Amino acid sequence: MGRIIKALRYTASGFWVKVRGWIEGQSAATGAASGAARPGLVRLGIARNVRIAGARPGFLFFSTELHETPPQVHSGRPELQRAAPPVTIIAMKGIIVAAGYGTRFLPVTKTIPKEMLPIGVTPSIAYIAKEFVDSGITDIIVISSRRKKALEDYFDREIELEELFMREGREDRLEKIRPFPARISFVRQAEMKGTGHALMQVSHLLGGEPCIVAYPDDIVIGTVPLARQLMSVYEQTGKCVLATIYEPGDVSRYGVIDPAPDGVSVRGFVEKPAAGSEPSHEVSIGRFLYTPEFFSWLEQGWEHHGSGEYYHVYALNKMIEKGKVAYARVDGTRLDTGEPGGFFEAQLYNAMQEPALKSVLARFVAEHGAELGLLKE
């Protein structure tokens, strides 16, 4: 056993071991009503550059994942028996890409991660984590870098403050620092080689399952969380899904899709088209649902990549060629925090939602409206 553990400690990525006896024994108890056992997998793994919030790094970890088996339908017609069953999401992971330098926000990002800059009093990355949790995602991977230790600290527990607030009976403050109900892991991108390269650092942790990828520059406020909106389209199509917005004006700084006539599928994608050459005004924003096949193409593209940063466009185009990409127009209010102007607008939007801040904003406009061109002298 000692030799096995020693071997596992030097495994670069996790591996899967079928364990039927124990899992089926557990499944029998939960599936007795239906009379169907639930096959599962037990994952054993260790990765040197992975940290899990609240856990001790460097230790072998075990996690079980039970997968419901879709019911088999026998119609007597071979063509129907071979038809793919509806897609059912079991345990989708969420990935937050947060390794970049944030140079548009210098000098503050010299020491503070851009993802920690607050909208009101809440860090922008917390909006993404909440979106994931509200969508049913409980396994979140943050792609970070050595300069962003504050992200790990933010998602960890703050024992000293917890004890202080408990002694004071300040449940309201305790709630503000309560950890997210999710397992949050961190993977560092050692070199800034682009977002495509960043995604390659976590592909071995996905267990051959689809995932949601989020860029914190885009925050969407709405009734249905954005990640859940993409998951709904995936459940219907089984395809990769891009989140989009309709931009009636200039789209030359966006990635623009060429939507198919069915209003769901994507038949082309153009990155930053020249004015007048855009295939549509449906532009992609920073939220994606990727299937396992996407990551295979991502690896292949990297093999042929030369110098410079590597992005996801090669893999995305390959999936589009195979008819395996759909899109979902965002239902909600999008806040673009990727540059100072949009970040400031997000602050104003937040102030409008908070009564105490809204009154401050109203007073400021009343006093300075003429200077802003909003009121007559």
Coordinates of C-alpha atoms in Angstrom, one line a residue, residues 155-354:
F155 CA -12.4 32.5 -0.4
D156 CA -10.8 31.1 2.7
R157 CA -12.4 31.3 6.2
E158 CA -11.5 34.3 8.4
I159 CA -11.5 32.6 11.9
E160 CA -10.5 35.7 13.9
L161 CA -13.4 37.8 12.5
E162 CA -15.8 34.9 12.8
E163 CA -15.0 34.5 16.5
L164 CA -15.3 38.2 17.1
F165 CA -18.7 38.5 15.4
M166 CA -20.0 35.5 17.2
R167 CA -19.0 36.9 20.6
E168 CA -20.7 40.2 19.7
G169 CA -23.8 38.5 18.4
R170 CA -23.4 40.2 15.0
E171 CA -25.0 37.7 12.7
D172 CA -25.3 40.4 10.0
R173 CA -21.6 40.8 9.8
L174 CA -21.0 37.1 10.1
E175 CA -23.1 36.5 7.1
K176 CA -21.0 38.9 5.0
I177 CA -17.8 36.8 5.5
R178 CA -19.4 33.4 5.4
P179 CA -17.6 31.2 2.8
F180 CA -19.4 30.2 -0.4
P181 CA -21.0 26.7 -0.2
A182 CA -18.7 25.2 -2.8
R183 CA -15.3 23.6 -3.0
I184 CA -13.0 26.2 -4.5
S185 CA -9.6 25.1 -5.9
F186 CA -6.8 27.3 -7.3
V187 CA -4.5 26.5 -10.2
R188 CA -1.7 28.8 -11.1
Q189 CA -0.8 29.7 -14.6
A190 CA 3.0 30.0 -14.3
E191 CA 3.5 32.0 -17.5
M192 CA 1.0 34.5 -19.0
K193 CA 0.6 32.8 -22.4
G194 CA -3.0 33.6 -23.1
T195 CA -6.4 32.4 -22.0
G196 CA -6.3 29.3 -24.2
H197 CA -3.1 28.2 -22.4
A198 CA -4.7 29.0 -19.1
L199 CA -7.6 26.6 -19.8
M200 CA -5.1 23.9 -20.7
Q201 CA -3.8 24.1 -17.1
V202 CA -7.1 22.8 -15.7
S203 CA -8.4 20.4 -18.4
H204 CA -7.1 17.4 -16.5
L205 CA -9.3 18.3 -13.5
L206 CA -12.6 18.2 -15.4
G207 CA -13.1 14.5 -15.4
G208 CA -14.3 14.4 -19.0
E209 CA -17.3 16.5 -18.2
P210 CA -18.6 19.8 -19.7
C211 CA -17.8 23.0 -17.7
I212 CA -18.7 26.7 -17.5
V213 CA -15.8 29.1 -18.1
A214 CA -16.2 32.7 -16.8
Y215 CA -14.2 35.8 -17.2
P216 CA -14.9 38.2 -14.3
D217 CA -14.9 41.3 -16.6
D218 CA -18.5 40.4 -17.5
I219 CA -21.0 40.4 -14.7
V220 CA -24.7 39.7 -15.5
I221 CA -27.4 40.6 -13.1
G222 CA -30.7 38.8 -13.7
T223 CA -33.4 36.5 -12.4
V224 CA -31.9 33.4 -13.9
P225 CA -28.1 33.1 -13.3
L226 CA -26.1 33.3 -16.6
A227 CA -24.4 30.0 -16.1
R228 CA -27.8 28.4 -15.6
Q229 CA -29.0 29.9 -18.9
L230 CA -26.1 28.3 -20.8
M231 CA -26.7 25.0 -19.0
S232 CA -30.3 25.0 -20.2
V233 CA -29.2 25.4 -23.8
Y234 CA -26.7 22.6 -23.4
E235 CA -29.4 20.3 -22.0
Q236 CA -31.4 20.9 -25.1
T237 CA -28.5 20.6 -27.7
G238 CA -25.5 18.9 -26.1
K239 CA -23.3 21.5 -27.7
C240 CA -20.8 24.1 -26.6
V241 CA -22.7 27.3 -25.7
L242 CA -21.6 30.9 -26.1
A243 CA -23.2 33.7 -24.1
T244 CA -24.0 36.7 -26.4
I245 CA -25.6 40.1 -26.4
Y246 CA -27.1 42.1 -29.2
E247 CA -24.9 45.1 -29.9
P248 CA -26.6 47.5 -32.4
G249 CA -23.5 49.8 -32.8
D250 CA -19.9 49.2 -33.6
V251 CA -18.8 45.6 -33.0
S252 CA -15.2 45.8 -34.2
R253 CA -13.8 45.2 -30.7
Y254 CA -15.8 42.1 -30.1
G255 CA -15.9 38.4 -31.1
V256 CA -19.0 38.2 -33.4
I257 CA -20.9 35.1 -34.2
D258 CA -22.7 34.1 -37.4
P259 CA -25.9 32.7 -36.1
A260 CA -27.7 29.9 -38.0
P261 CA -31.3 30.4 -39.2
D262 CA -32.6 28.2 -36.3
G263 CA -31.7 30.9 -33.8
V264 CA -29.7 28.5 -31.7
S265 CA -26.7 27.2 -33.6
V266 CA -23.5 29.0 -34.5
R267 CA -22.1 28.6 -38.0
G268 CA -19.2 31.1 -37.9
F269 CA -17.2 33.3 -35.5
V270 CA -15.1 36.4 -36.4
E271 CA -12.8 38.0 -33.9
K272 CA -12.9 41.8 -34.1
P273 CA -14.3 42.2 -37.6
A274 CA -13.6 45.3 -39.7
A275 CA -16.5 47.8 -39.6
G276 CA -19.1 46.7 -42.2
S277 CA -17.8 43.2 -42.5
E278 CA -19.4 41.7 -39.4
P279 CA -21.6 38.6 -39.9
S280 CA -24.1 39.9 -37.4
H281 CA -24.4 42.1 -34.3
E282 CA -24.6 39.2 -31.9
V283 CA -21.4 39.4 -29.9
S284 CA -19.8 37.0 -27.6
I285 CA -19.2 38.0 -23.9
G286 CA -17.1 36.3 -21.2
R287 CA -19.2 33.2 -20.4
F288 CA -18.8 29.9 -22.2
L289 CA -19.9 26.3 -21.8
Y290 CA -17.4 23.9 -23.2
T291 CA -17.7 20.2 -23.8
P292 CA -14.8 17.8 -23.3
E293 CA -14.1 17.7 -27.1
F294 CA -13.4 21.4 -27.1
F295 CA -10.3 20.8 -24.8
S296 CA -9.0 18.1 -27.2
W297 CA -9.0 20.7 -30.0
L298 CA -7.4 23.2 -27.6
E299 CA -4.5 20.9 -27.0
Q300 CA -4.1 20.2 -30.8
G301 CA -4.1 24.0 -31.5
W302 CA -1.4 24.5 -28.9
E303 CA 0.9 21.9 -30.7
H304 CA 0.8 24.1 -33.8
H305 CA 0.9 27.4 -32.0
G306 CA 4.0 29.6 -32.5
S307 CA 4.9 32.6 -30.4
G308 CA 2.6 35.0 -28.6
E309 CA -0.5 34.4 -26.5
Y310 CA -2.7 31.5 -27.3
Y311 CA -6.5 31.9 -27.2
H312 CA -9.5 29.6 -27.6
V313 CA -10.4 30.6 -31.2
Y314 CA -8.8 27.6 -32.9
A315 CA -10.7 25.1 -30.8
L316 CA -13.9 27.1 -31.1
N317 CA -13.7 27.2 -34.9
K318 CA -13.1 23.4 -35.0
M319 CA -16.2 22.9 -32.9
I320 CA -18.2 25.3 -35.2
E321 CA -17.1 23.4 -38.3
K322 CA -18.5 20.2 -36.8
G323 CA -21.8 21.9 -35.9
K324 CA -21.3 21.6 -32.2
V325 CA -21.6 25.2 -31.0
A326 CA -24.8 27.0 -29.9
Y327 CA -25.4 30.4 -28.4
A328 CA -27.7 31.9 -25.7
R329 CA -28.5 35.6 -25.8
V330 CA -28.1 36.9 -22.2
D331 CA -31.3 37.5 -20.2
G332 CA -30.3 40.2 -17.7
T333 CA -28.2 43.4 -17.2
R334 CA -24.6 43.1 -18.3
L335 CA -21.9 45.0 -16.5
D336 CA -18.6 45.3 -18.5
T337 CA -15.9 45.9 -15.8
G338 CA -13.0 45.2 -18.1
E339 CA -12.0 48.8 -18.5
P340 CA -12.2 51.8 -16.1
G341 CA -15.2 53.4 -17.9
G342 CA -17.3 50.3 -17.7
F343 CA -16.2 49.7 -14.2
F344 CA -17.4 53.1 -13.1
E345 CA -20.7 52.5 -14.9
A346 CA -21.0 49.3 -12.9
Q347 CA -20.5 51.4 -9.7
L348 CA -23.3 53.7 -10.7
Y349 CA -25.6 50.8 -11.5
N350 CA -24.9 49.3 -8.1
A351 CA -25.6 52.6 -6.4
M352 CA -29.0 52.7 -8.1
Q353 CA -29.9 49.4 -6.5
E354 CA -28.9 50.4 -3.0

